[in-house]
Short mmCIF file of N, CA and C and ligand atoms in Angstrom, two decimals:
data_model
loop_
_atom_site.label_atom_id
_atom_site.label_comp_id
_atom_site.label_asym_id
_atom_site.label_seq_id
_atom_site.Cartn_x
_atom_site.Cartn_y
_atom_site.Cartn_z
N MET A 963 118.86 93.62 119.16
CA MET A 963 117.70 93.47 120.04
C MET A 963 118.18 93.36 121.49
N SER A 964 117.30 93.74 122.39
CA SER A 964 117.66 93.71 123.80
C SER A 964 116.58 93.00 124.61
N ILE A 965 117.02 92.43 125.70
CA ILE A 965 116.07 91.87 126.67
C ILE A 965 115.69 93.00 127.61
N LEU A 966 114.39 93.23 127.75
CA LEU A 966 113.90 94.36 128.53
C LEU A 966 113.61 93.93 129.97
N LYS A 967 113.70 94.90 130.86
CA LYS A 967 113.37 94.64 132.26
C LYS A 967 111.85 94.54 132.39
N VAL A 968 111.38 93.52 133.10
CA VAL A 968 109.94 93.28 133.24
C VAL A 968 109.43 93.95 134.51
N ALA A 969 108.36 94.74 134.36
CA ALA A 969 107.72 95.39 135.50
C ALA A 969 106.88 94.37 136.25
N ARG A 970 107.00 94.37 137.57
CA ARG A 970 106.21 93.45 138.39
C ARG A 970 105.05 94.19 139.04
N ILE A 971 104.07 93.40 139.50
CA ILE A 971 102.92 94.03 140.17
C ILE A 971 103.42 94.85 141.35
N GLY A 972 102.82 95.99 141.53
CA GLY A 972 103.29 96.97 142.50
C GLY A 972 103.85 98.19 141.77
N HIS A 973 104.43 97.95 140.58
CA HIS A 973 104.86 99.08 139.76
C HIS A 973 103.62 99.69 139.10
N PRO A 974 103.44 101.02 139.23
CA PRO A 974 102.22 101.64 138.71
C PRO A 974 101.96 101.38 137.23
N VAL A 975 103.02 101.17 136.44
CA VAL A 975 102.80 101.00 134.99
C VAL A 975 101.96 99.76 134.70
N VAL A 976 102.03 98.76 135.59
CA VAL A 976 101.26 97.52 135.38
C VAL A 976 99.77 97.79 135.57
N ARG A 977 99.44 98.84 136.33
CA ARG A 977 98.05 99.15 136.66
C ARG A 977 97.51 100.34 135.89
N THR A 978 98.28 100.82 134.93
CA THR A 978 97.87 101.99 134.16
C THR A 978 97.20 101.56 132.86
N VAL A 979 96.08 102.17 132.52
CA VAL A 979 95.42 101.90 131.24
C VAL A 979 96.31 102.48 130.14
N ALA A 980 96.75 101.62 129.24
CA ALA A 980 97.69 102.05 128.20
C ALA A 980 96.96 102.82 127.10
N ARG A 981 97.70 103.65 126.40
CA ARG A 981 97.10 104.44 125.32
C ARG A 981 97.38 103.77 123.96
N ASP A 982 96.50 104.08 123.02
CA ASP A 982 96.66 103.54 121.68
C ASP A 982 98.02 103.91 121.10
N VAL A 983 98.57 103.03 120.28
CA VAL A 983 99.74 103.37 119.47
C VAL A 983 99.22 104.21 118.30
N PRO A 984 99.70 105.44 118.14
CA PRO A 984 99.24 106.23 116.99
C PRO A 984 99.56 105.47 115.70
N ARG A 985 98.60 105.43 114.80
CA ARG A 985 98.78 104.60 113.61
C ARG A 985 100.04 104.99 112.83
N SER A 986 100.32 106.28 112.81
CA SER A 986 101.50 106.76 112.06
C SER A 986 102.80 106.35 112.73
N ALA A 987 102.74 105.94 114.01
CA ALA A 987 103.96 105.61 114.74
C ALA A 987 104.31 104.13 114.66
N ILE A 988 103.37 103.29 114.16
CA ILE A 988 103.57 101.84 114.23
C ILE A 988 104.85 101.43 113.50
N THR A 989 105.10 102.01 112.33
CA THR A 989 106.27 101.61 111.54
C THR A 989 107.52 102.43 111.87
N SER A 990 107.42 103.28 112.91
CA SER A 990 108.59 104.08 113.28
C SER A 990 109.68 103.17 113.84
N PRO A 991 110.94 103.58 113.72
CA PRO A 991 112.03 102.74 114.26
C PRO A 991 111.87 102.45 115.75
N ASP A 992 111.37 103.43 116.50
CA ASP A 992 111.22 103.22 117.95
C ASP A 992 110.23 102.10 118.25
N VAL A 993 109.08 102.12 117.58
CA VAL A 993 108.06 101.10 117.86
C VAL A 993 108.50 99.74 117.30
N GLN A 994 109.12 99.74 116.13
CA GLN A 994 109.61 98.48 115.56
C GLN A 994 110.67 97.84 116.46
N ARG A 995 111.52 98.67 117.02
CA ARG A 995 112.54 98.15 117.92
C ARG A 995 111.90 97.62 119.21
N LEU A 996 110.90 98.36 119.71
CA LEU A 996 110.18 97.91 120.91
C LEU A 996 109.56 96.53 120.66
N ILE A 997 108.94 96.36 119.50
CA ILE A 997 108.32 95.06 119.17
C ILE A 997 109.39 93.97 119.15
N ASP A 998 110.51 94.23 118.50
CA ASP A 998 111.60 93.23 118.47
C ASP A 998 112.09 92.89 119.87
N ASP A 999 112.23 93.93 120.69
CA ASP A 999 112.72 93.71 122.06
C ASP A 999 111.70 92.94 122.90
N MET A 1000 110.41 93.21 122.68
CA MET A 1000 109.38 92.46 123.41
C MET A 1000 109.40 90.99 123.01
N ILE A 1001 109.63 90.72 121.73
CA ILE A 1001 109.71 89.33 121.27
C ILE A 1001 110.91 88.64 121.93
N GLU A 1002 112.04 89.35 121.95
CA GLU A 1002 113.24 88.74 122.56
C GLU A 1002 113.03 88.52 124.06
N THR A 1003 112.35 89.47 124.70
CA THR A 1003 112.09 89.36 126.14
C THR A 1003 111.16 88.17 126.42
N MET A 1004 110.14 88.02 125.59
CA MET A 1004 109.21 86.88 125.74
C MET A 1004 109.98 85.56 125.62
N HIS A 1005 110.86 85.47 124.62
CA HIS A 1005 111.63 84.24 124.44
C HIS A 1005 112.58 84.00 125.62
N GLU A 1006 113.24 85.06 126.06
CA GLU A 1006 114.22 84.92 127.16
C GLU A 1006 113.58 84.33 128.41
N TYR A 1007 112.34 84.77 128.69
CA TYR A 1007 111.69 84.34 129.94
C TYR A 1007 110.70 83.21 129.72
N ASP A 1008 110.74 82.59 128.52
CA ASP A 1008 109.85 81.47 128.21
C ASP A 1008 108.39 81.81 128.42
N GLY A 1009 108.03 83.06 128.11
CA GLY A 1009 106.63 83.44 128.18
C GLY A 1009 105.92 83.10 126.88
N VAL A 1010 104.60 83.06 126.94
CA VAL A 1010 103.81 82.87 125.71
C VAL A 1010 103.21 84.19 125.25
N GLY A 1011 103.52 85.26 125.98
CA GLY A 1011 103.06 86.58 125.58
C GLY A 1011 103.68 87.64 126.47
N VAL A 1012 103.82 88.83 125.92
CA VAL A 1012 104.28 89.99 126.70
C VAL A 1012 103.50 91.20 126.20
N ALA A 1013 103.04 92.02 127.13
CA ALA A 1013 102.36 93.27 126.78
C ALA A 1013 103.28 94.44 127.11
N ALA A 1014 103.16 95.51 126.33
CA ALA A 1014 104.10 96.64 126.49
C ALA A 1014 104.14 97.19 127.92
N PRO A 1015 103.00 97.30 128.63
CA PRO A 1015 103.10 97.80 130.02
C PRO A 1015 104.00 96.94 130.89
N GLN A 1016 104.16 95.67 130.53
CA GLN A 1016 105.04 94.80 131.31
C GLN A 1016 106.51 95.13 131.11
N VAL A 1017 106.82 95.90 130.06
CA VAL A 1017 108.20 96.35 129.86
C VAL A 1017 108.27 97.87 130.00
N HIS A 1018 107.37 98.40 130.86
CA HIS A 1018 107.40 99.81 131.27
C HIS A 1018 107.03 100.77 130.14
N VAL A 1019 106.27 100.28 129.16
CA VAL A 1019 105.83 101.17 128.08
C VAL A 1019 104.30 101.11 128.04
N SER A 1020 103.65 102.24 128.31
CA SER A 1020 102.20 102.24 128.45
C SER A 1020 101.53 102.47 127.10
N LEU A 1021 101.70 101.48 126.22
CA LEU A 1021 101.08 101.50 124.89
C LEU A 1021 100.27 100.22 124.70
N ARG A 1022 99.23 100.32 123.84
CA ARG A 1022 98.37 99.16 123.59
C ARG A 1022 99.03 98.27 122.52
N LEU A 1023 99.95 97.46 122.97
CA LEU A 1023 100.80 96.64 122.11
C LEU A 1023 101.17 95.38 122.89
N ALA A 1024 101.07 94.24 122.21
CA ALA A 1024 101.45 92.97 122.85
C ALA A 1024 101.98 92.02 121.79
N VAL A 1025 102.74 91.03 122.23
CA VAL A 1025 103.20 89.96 121.35
C VAL A 1025 102.82 88.63 121.99
N ILE A 1026 102.53 87.66 121.14
CA ILE A 1026 102.10 86.33 121.58
C ILE A 1026 102.82 85.30 120.73
N GLU A 1027 103.24 84.21 121.34
CA GLU A 1027 103.75 83.07 120.57
C GLU A 1027 103.73 81.83 121.45
N VAL A 1028 103.09 80.80 120.96
CA VAL A 1028 103.08 79.52 121.67
C VAL A 1028 103.76 78.50 120.76
N PRO A 1029 104.91 77.96 121.19
CA PRO A 1029 105.62 76.99 120.34
C PRO A 1029 104.74 75.76 120.07
N GLN A 1030 104.95 75.16 118.89
CA GLN A 1030 104.17 73.96 118.54
C GLN A 1030 104.40 72.84 119.53
N SER A 1031 105.58 72.84 120.14
CA SER A 1031 105.91 71.77 121.09
C SER A 1031 105.16 71.94 122.41
N ASP A 1032 104.50 73.09 122.60
CA ASP A 1032 103.83 73.36 123.88
C ASP A 1032 102.59 72.49 124.00
N GLU A 1033 102.56 71.64 125.02
CA GLU A 1033 101.46 70.67 125.11
C GLU A 1033 100.14 71.33 125.52
N ARG A 1034 100.21 72.59 125.91
CA ARG A 1034 98.98 73.28 126.31
C ARG A 1034 98.14 73.70 125.12
N SER A 1035 98.74 73.65 123.94
CA SER A 1035 98.06 74.12 122.74
C SER A 1035 98.22 73.08 121.65
N ARG A 1036 97.16 72.75 120.96
CA ARG A 1036 97.20 71.66 119.99
C ARG A 1036 98.21 71.95 118.88
N ASP A 1037 98.13 73.13 118.29
CA ASP A 1037 98.97 73.45 117.14
C ASP A 1037 99.93 74.60 117.41
N GLY A 1038 99.97 75.09 118.65
CA GLY A 1038 100.76 76.27 118.91
C GLY A 1038 100.10 77.51 118.35
N VAL A 1039 100.70 78.64 118.61
CA VAL A 1039 100.21 79.91 118.07
C VAL A 1039 101.41 80.61 117.45
N PRO A 1040 101.34 80.94 116.16
CA PRO A 1040 102.49 81.60 115.54
C PRO A 1040 102.73 82.97 116.17
N LEU A 1041 103.95 83.46 116.01
CA LEU A 1041 104.29 84.77 116.53
C LEU A 1041 103.30 85.80 115.98
N THR A 1042 102.62 86.49 116.89
CA THR A 1042 101.59 87.44 116.49
C THR A 1042 101.82 88.75 117.23
N VAL A 1043 101.79 89.85 116.50
CA VAL A 1043 101.92 91.18 117.09
C VAL A 1043 100.52 91.81 117.12
N LEU A 1044 100.14 92.30 118.29
CA LEU A 1044 98.81 92.89 118.49
C LEU A 1044 98.99 94.38 118.77
N VAL A 1045 98.61 95.21 117.84
CA VAL A 1045 98.64 96.66 118.05
C VAL A 1045 97.20 97.14 118.17
N ASN A 1046 96.91 97.87 119.24
CA ASN A 1046 95.57 98.40 119.52
C ASN A 1046 94.49 97.32 119.40
N PRO A 1047 94.68 96.18 120.08
CA PRO A 1047 93.75 95.06 119.90
C PRO A 1047 92.39 95.31 120.55
N VAL A 1048 91.38 94.70 119.94
CA VAL A 1048 90.03 94.68 120.50
C VAL A 1048 89.58 93.23 120.54
N VAL A 1049 89.14 92.78 121.70
CA VAL A 1049 88.74 91.38 121.87
C VAL A 1049 87.25 91.32 122.16
N THR A 1050 86.55 90.45 121.42
CA THR A 1050 85.11 90.28 121.60
C THR A 1050 84.83 88.80 121.87
N PRO A 1051 84.11 88.49 122.95
CA PRO A 1051 83.75 87.08 123.16
C PRO A 1051 82.82 86.59 122.07
N LEU A 1052 82.99 85.33 121.66
CA LEU A 1052 82.12 84.76 120.63
C LEU A 1052 81.06 83.85 121.23
N GLU A 1053 81.20 83.56 122.51
CA GLU A 1053 80.14 82.83 123.20
C GLU A 1053 80.25 83.17 124.68
N ASP A 1054 79.19 82.88 125.42
CA ASP A 1054 79.17 83.24 126.84
C ASP A 1054 79.99 82.29 127.70
N GLU A 1055 80.27 81.11 127.14
CA GLU A 1055 80.90 80.08 127.95
C GLU A 1055 82.31 80.49 128.40
N THR A 1056 82.58 80.31 129.68
CA THR A 1056 83.95 80.50 130.16
C THR A 1056 84.48 79.16 130.67
N VAL A 1057 85.78 79.01 130.58
CA VAL A 1057 86.42 77.80 131.10
C VAL A 1057 87.57 78.23 132.02
N GLY A 1058 87.78 77.43 133.05
CA GLY A 1058 88.88 77.70 133.98
C GLY A 1058 90.17 77.08 133.46
N GLY A 1059 91.27 77.75 133.67
CA GLY A 1059 92.57 77.20 133.28
C GLY A 1059 93.67 77.89 134.07
N TRP A 1060 94.81 77.23 134.13
CA TRP A 1060 95.93 77.76 134.90
C TRP A 1060 96.65 78.86 134.13
N GLU A 1061 97.02 79.92 134.84
CA GLU A 1061 97.81 81.00 134.23
C GLU A 1061 98.92 81.42 135.18
N GLY A 1062 99.92 82.00 134.57
CA GLY A 1062 100.98 82.67 135.31
C GLY A 1062 101.27 83.96 134.59
N CYS A 1063 102.13 84.78 135.16
CA CYS A 1063 102.40 86.09 134.56
C CYS A 1063 103.82 86.51 134.88
N LEU A 1064 104.53 87.01 133.88
CA LEU A 1064 105.90 87.45 134.11
C LEU A 1064 105.95 88.61 135.09
N SER A 1065 104.83 89.30 135.28
CA SER A 1065 104.78 90.41 136.23
C SER A 1065 104.42 89.96 137.65
N ALA A 1066 104.11 88.69 137.80
CA ALA A 1066 103.86 88.10 139.12
C ALA A 1066 104.59 86.76 139.15
N PRO A 1067 105.93 86.82 139.19
CA PRO A 1067 106.72 85.62 138.92
C PRO A 1067 106.47 84.50 139.92
N ASP A 1068 106.59 83.28 139.41
CA ASP A 1068 106.59 82.09 140.26
C ASP A 1068 105.26 81.84 140.96
N LEU A 1069 104.18 82.34 140.38
CA LEU A 1069 102.83 82.04 140.89
C LEU A 1069 101.99 81.46 139.76
N ARG A 1070 101.04 80.64 140.13
CA ARG A 1070 100.07 80.11 139.18
C ARG A 1070 98.69 80.13 139.84
N GLY A 1071 97.66 80.35 139.03
CA GLY A 1071 96.30 80.33 139.56
C GLY A 1071 95.32 80.01 138.46
N THR A 1072 94.14 79.56 138.83
CA THR A 1072 93.13 79.23 137.81
C THR A 1072 92.24 80.44 137.57
N VAL A 1073 91.98 80.68 136.29
CA VAL A 1073 91.29 81.89 135.85
C VAL A 1073 90.20 81.49 134.85
N PRO A 1074 88.96 81.99 135.04
CA PRO A 1074 87.95 81.75 134.01
C PRO A 1074 88.16 82.70 132.84
N ARG A 1075 88.09 82.15 131.63
CA ARG A 1075 88.22 82.97 130.41
C ARG A 1075 87.17 82.53 129.41
N TYR A 1076 86.81 83.45 128.53
CA TYR A 1076 85.94 83.06 127.42
C TYR A 1076 86.65 82.01 126.58
N ARG A 1077 85.90 80.98 126.18
CA ARG A 1077 86.52 79.90 125.42
C ARG A 1077 86.83 80.30 123.99
N ARG A 1078 85.97 81.16 123.42
CA ARG A 1078 86.18 81.58 122.03
C ARG A 1078 86.09 83.10 121.96
N VAL A 1079 87.02 83.72 121.27
CA VAL A 1079 87.01 85.17 121.10
C VAL A 1079 87.37 85.54 119.66
N ARG A 1080 86.97 86.74 119.29
CA ARG A 1080 87.43 87.33 118.05
C ARG A 1080 88.42 88.44 118.41
N LEU A 1081 89.56 88.43 117.75
CA LEU A 1081 90.58 89.46 117.96
C LEU A 1081 90.64 90.33 116.71
N PHE A 1082 90.49 91.63 116.91
CA PHE A 1082 90.75 92.59 115.85
C PHE A 1082 91.95 93.43 116.29
N ALA A 1083 92.95 93.55 115.44
CA ALA A 1083 94.14 94.32 115.79
C ALA A 1083 94.85 94.75 114.52
N LEU A 1084 95.91 95.53 114.70
CA LEU A 1084 96.81 95.88 113.60
C LEU A 1084 98.08 95.06 113.78
N ASP A 1085 98.70 94.68 112.67
CA ASP A 1085 99.98 93.98 112.77
C ASP A 1085 101.12 95.00 112.82
N ARG A 1086 102.36 94.54 112.77
CA ARG A 1086 103.48 95.46 112.98
C ARG A 1086 103.71 96.38 111.78
N ARG A 1087 103.02 96.13 110.68
CA ARG A 1087 103.07 97.07 109.56
C ARG A 1087 101.89 98.04 109.59
N GLY A 1088 100.99 97.85 110.56
CA GLY A 1088 99.82 98.71 110.65
C GLY A 1088 98.64 98.19 109.86
N THR A 1089 98.74 96.96 109.37
CA THR A 1089 97.66 96.36 108.59
C THR A 1089 96.65 95.69 109.52
N PRO A 1090 95.36 96.02 109.36
CA PRO A 1090 94.36 95.40 110.23
C PRO A 1090 94.17 93.92 109.92
N TYR A 1091 93.89 93.14 110.97
CA TYR A 1091 93.55 91.73 110.78
C TYR A 1091 92.53 91.32 111.83
N THR A 1092 91.82 90.25 111.50
CA THR A 1092 90.86 89.68 112.43
C THR A 1092 91.11 88.18 112.51
N VAL A 1093 91.16 87.64 113.71
CA VAL A 1093 91.26 86.19 113.86
C VAL A 1093 90.26 85.73 114.91
N GLU A 1094 89.79 84.50 114.74
CA GLU A 1094 88.98 83.88 115.78
C GLU A 1094 89.86 82.86 116.47
N ALA A 1095 89.79 82.87 117.80
CA ALA A 1095 90.67 82.00 118.58
C ALA A 1095 89.86 81.28 119.62
N GLU A 1096 90.35 80.10 120.01
CA GLU A 1096 89.65 79.36 121.05
C GLU A 1096 90.67 78.71 121.98
N ASP A 1097 90.15 78.26 123.11
CA ASP A 1097 90.93 77.51 124.09
C ASP A 1097 92.19 78.28 124.51
N PHE A 1098 93.35 77.62 124.41
CA PHE A 1098 94.55 78.23 124.99
C PHE A 1098 94.92 79.54 124.31
N CYS A 1099 94.76 79.57 122.98
CA CYS A 1099 95.08 80.79 122.24
C CYS A 1099 94.17 81.94 122.70
N ALA A 1100 92.89 81.65 122.87
CA ALA A 1100 91.94 82.67 123.34
C ALA A 1100 92.32 83.14 124.75
N ARG A 1101 92.78 82.21 125.56
CA ARG A 1101 93.20 82.54 126.93
C ARG A 1101 94.37 83.52 126.91
N VAL A 1102 95.37 83.23 126.09
CA VAL A 1102 96.56 84.09 126.04
C VAL A 1102 96.18 85.48 125.53
N ILE A 1103 95.33 85.53 124.52
CA ILE A 1103 94.89 86.83 123.99
C ILE A 1103 94.20 87.64 125.08
N GLN A 1104 93.31 87.01 125.82
CA GLN A 1104 92.58 87.73 126.88
C GLN A 1104 93.54 88.18 127.99
N HIS A 1105 94.50 87.33 128.32
CA HIS A 1105 95.47 87.68 129.35
C HIS A 1105 96.27 88.91 128.94
N GLU A 1106 96.76 88.91 127.70
CA GLU A 1106 97.59 90.05 127.25
C GLU A 1106 96.76 91.33 127.12
N CYS A 1107 95.55 91.20 126.60
CA CYS A 1107 94.73 92.41 126.44
C CYS A 1107 94.32 92.99 127.78
N ASP A 1108 94.15 92.15 128.80
CA ASP A 1108 93.91 92.66 130.15
C ASP A 1108 95.05 93.58 130.60
N HIS A 1109 96.28 93.19 130.28
CA HIS A 1109 97.43 94.02 130.68
C HIS A 1109 97.30 95.45 130.14
N LEU A 1110 96.70 95.59 128.96
CA LEU A 1110 96.59 96.92 128.35
C LEU A 1110 95.59 97.79 129.09
N ASN A 1111 94.75 97.14 129.89
CA ASN A 1111 93.78 97.88 130.70
C ASN A 1111 94.17 97.93 132.17
N GLY A 1112 95.42 97.59 132.46
CA GLY A 1112 95.90 97.67 133.83
C GLY A 1112 95.42 96.52 134.70
N SER A 1113 95.00 95.42 134.09
CA SER A 1113 94.53 94.26 134.86
C SER A 1113 95.52 93.11 134.74
N VAL A 1114 95.58 92.30 135.78
CA VAL A 1114 96.37 91.07 135.73
C VAL A 1114 95.45 89.90 136.07
N TYR A 1115 95.94 88.67 135.81
CA TYR A 1115 95.04 87.51 135.95
C TYR A 1115 94.55 87.34 137.37
N LEU A 1116 95.33 87.82 138.33
CA LEU A 1116 94.92 87.67 139.73
C LEU A 1116 93.59 88.37 139.97
N ASP A 1117 93.34 89.47 139.25
CA ASP A 1117 92.07 90.20 139.39
C ASP A 1117 90.89 89.36 138.92
N ARG A 1118 91.16 88.44 138.02
CA ARG A 1118 90.09 87.65 137.38
C ARG A 1118 89.80 86.35 138.11
N MET A 1119 90.63 85.99 139.05
CA MET A 1119 90.43 84.72 139.75
C MET A 1119 89.17 84.79 140.60
N ARG A 1120 88.34 83.75 140.50
CA ARG A 1120 87.12 83.73 141.29
C ARG A 1120 87.36 83.09 142.64
N ASP A 1121 88.39 82.25 142.70
CA ASP A 1121 88.68 81.56 143.96
C ASP A 1121 90.19 81.58 144.17
N MET A 1122 90.64 82.39 145.11
CA MET A 1122 92.07 82.57 145.32
C MET A 1122 92.74 81.32 145.90
N ARG A 1123 91.93 80.32 146.26
CA ARG A 1123 92.52 79.14 146.89
C ARG A 1123 93.35 78.31 145.93
N SER A 1124 93.20 78.53 144.62
CA SER A 1124 94.06 77.79 143.69
C SER A 1124 95.45 78.43 143.56
N LEU A 1125 95.59 79.65 144.07
CA LEU A 1125 96.87 80.36 143.89
C LEU A 1125 98.01 79.54 144.50
N SER A 1126 99.04 79.29 143.70
CA SER A 1126 100.12 78.39 144.11
C SER A 1126 101.46 78.97 143.70
N PHE A 1127 102.46 78.71 144.51
CA PHE A 1127 103.82 78.99 144.05
C PHE A 1127 104.20 77.93 143.01
N LEU A 1128 105.11 78.35 142.12
CA LEU A 1128 105.46 77.48 140.99
C LEU A 1128 105.97 76.11 141.45
N GLY A 1129 106.81 76.11 142.47
CA GLY A 1129 107.37 74.84 142.95
C GLY A 1129 106.27 73.89 143.42
N GLU A 1130 105.33 74.44 144.18
CA GLU A 1130 104.21 73.62 144.67
C GLU A 1130 103.28 73.25 143.53
N PHE A 1131 103.07 74.18 142.60
CA PHE A 1131 102.25 73.88 141.42
C PHE A 1131 102.82 72.67 140.68
N GLU A 1132 104.14 72.70 140.46
CA GLU A 1132 104.75 71.60 139.72
C GLU A 1132 104.72 70.30 140.52
N ARG A 1133 104.76 70.44 141.84
CA ARG A 1133 104.80 69.24 142.68
C ARG A 1133 103.42 68.61 142.84
N PHE A 1134 102.40 69.45 143.00
CA PHE A 1134 101.09 68.92 143.39
C PHE A 1134 100.02 69.02 142.31
N VAL A 1135 100.22 69.89 141.34
CA VAL A 1135 99.15 70.13 140.37
C VAL A 1135 99.44 69.52 139.02
N VAL A 1136 100.66 69.68 138.52
CA VAL A 1136 100.94 69.34 137.12
C VAL A 1136 100.56 67.89 136.81
N ASP A 1137 100.89 66.97 137.70
CA ASP A 1137 100.61 65.56 137.43
C ASP A 1137 99.11 65.29 137.37
N ASP A 1138 98.34 66.15 138.04
CA ASP A 1138 96.91 65.91 138.13
C ASP A 1138 96.13 66.66 137.06
N LEU A 1139 96.83 67.44 136.24
CA LEU A 1139 96.13 68.28 135.29
C LEU A 1139 95.29 67.45 134.33
N ALA A 1140 94.01 67.71 134.34
CA ALA A 1140 93.13 67.03 133.39
C ALA A 1140 93.28 67.68 132.04
N GLU A 1141 92.90 66.97 131.03
CA GLU A 1141 92.95 67.56 129.69
C GLU A 1141 92.05 68.78 129.66
N GLY A 1142 92.52 69.82 129.05
CA GLY A 1142 91.74 71.05 129.00
C GLY A 1142 92.22 72.07 130.01
N ASP A 1143 92.92 71.61 131.04
CA ASP A 1143 93.52 72.56 131.96
C ASP A 1143 94.84 73.03 131.36
N GLU A 1144 95.21 74.23 131.71
CA GLU A 1144 96.40 74.78 131.09
C GLU A 1144 97.17 75.61 132.09
N ASP A 1145 98.43 75.79 131.74
CA ASP A 1145 99.31 76.63 132.53
C ASP A 1145 99.94 77.63 131.58
N ALA A 1146 99.90 78.88 131.92
CA ALA A 1146 100.45 79.89 131.01
C ALA A 1146 101.17 80.96 131.80
N SER A 1147 102.29 81.41 131.30
CA SER A 1147 102.96 82.57 131.88
C SER A 1147 103.06 83.59 130.77
N ALA A 1148 102.51 84.75 131.01
CA ALA A 1148 102.38 85.70 129.90
C ALA A 1148 102.42 87.13 130.40
NI1 LIG B 1428 100.85 88.61 132.24
#
């Protein structure tokens, strides 16, 4: 497995709408290796998710994993591979929470997201699955799926005044974080 170079905002691939992974290609060695490399890249950079466009591959593919020890999530999120995902909100309610992105390093900002979503996707064997997610898990899913449409969390911010550098975020925000607020880099 290899650690892949992460594309940052400004690189056109981050802003390109990715294409579906052909179903017959999901189990190919190339795509399987890409999935393994994305997982290793996510771990290397302590992300909770990585989307293929972030590693210069314009395919509708993402990986997510939130360790159980992560205080932003009650139970963590097991390693999940999302191929050609479709996300549907399950309620109109949105909640604000802190996010970061490996493609916009060392920044944090508050982003409104649907609190509950349904995810339909294929796993790495090409088997369809559906999960319902809420709170932090739903946030990470929405963040990664945005990447597949050429969007980043900065586009979703309603008030840019929360945008903070990581050092200042840790100095001035983390201690004040109320329960329910979250910080994510994905
Ligand atoms: Ni991101």
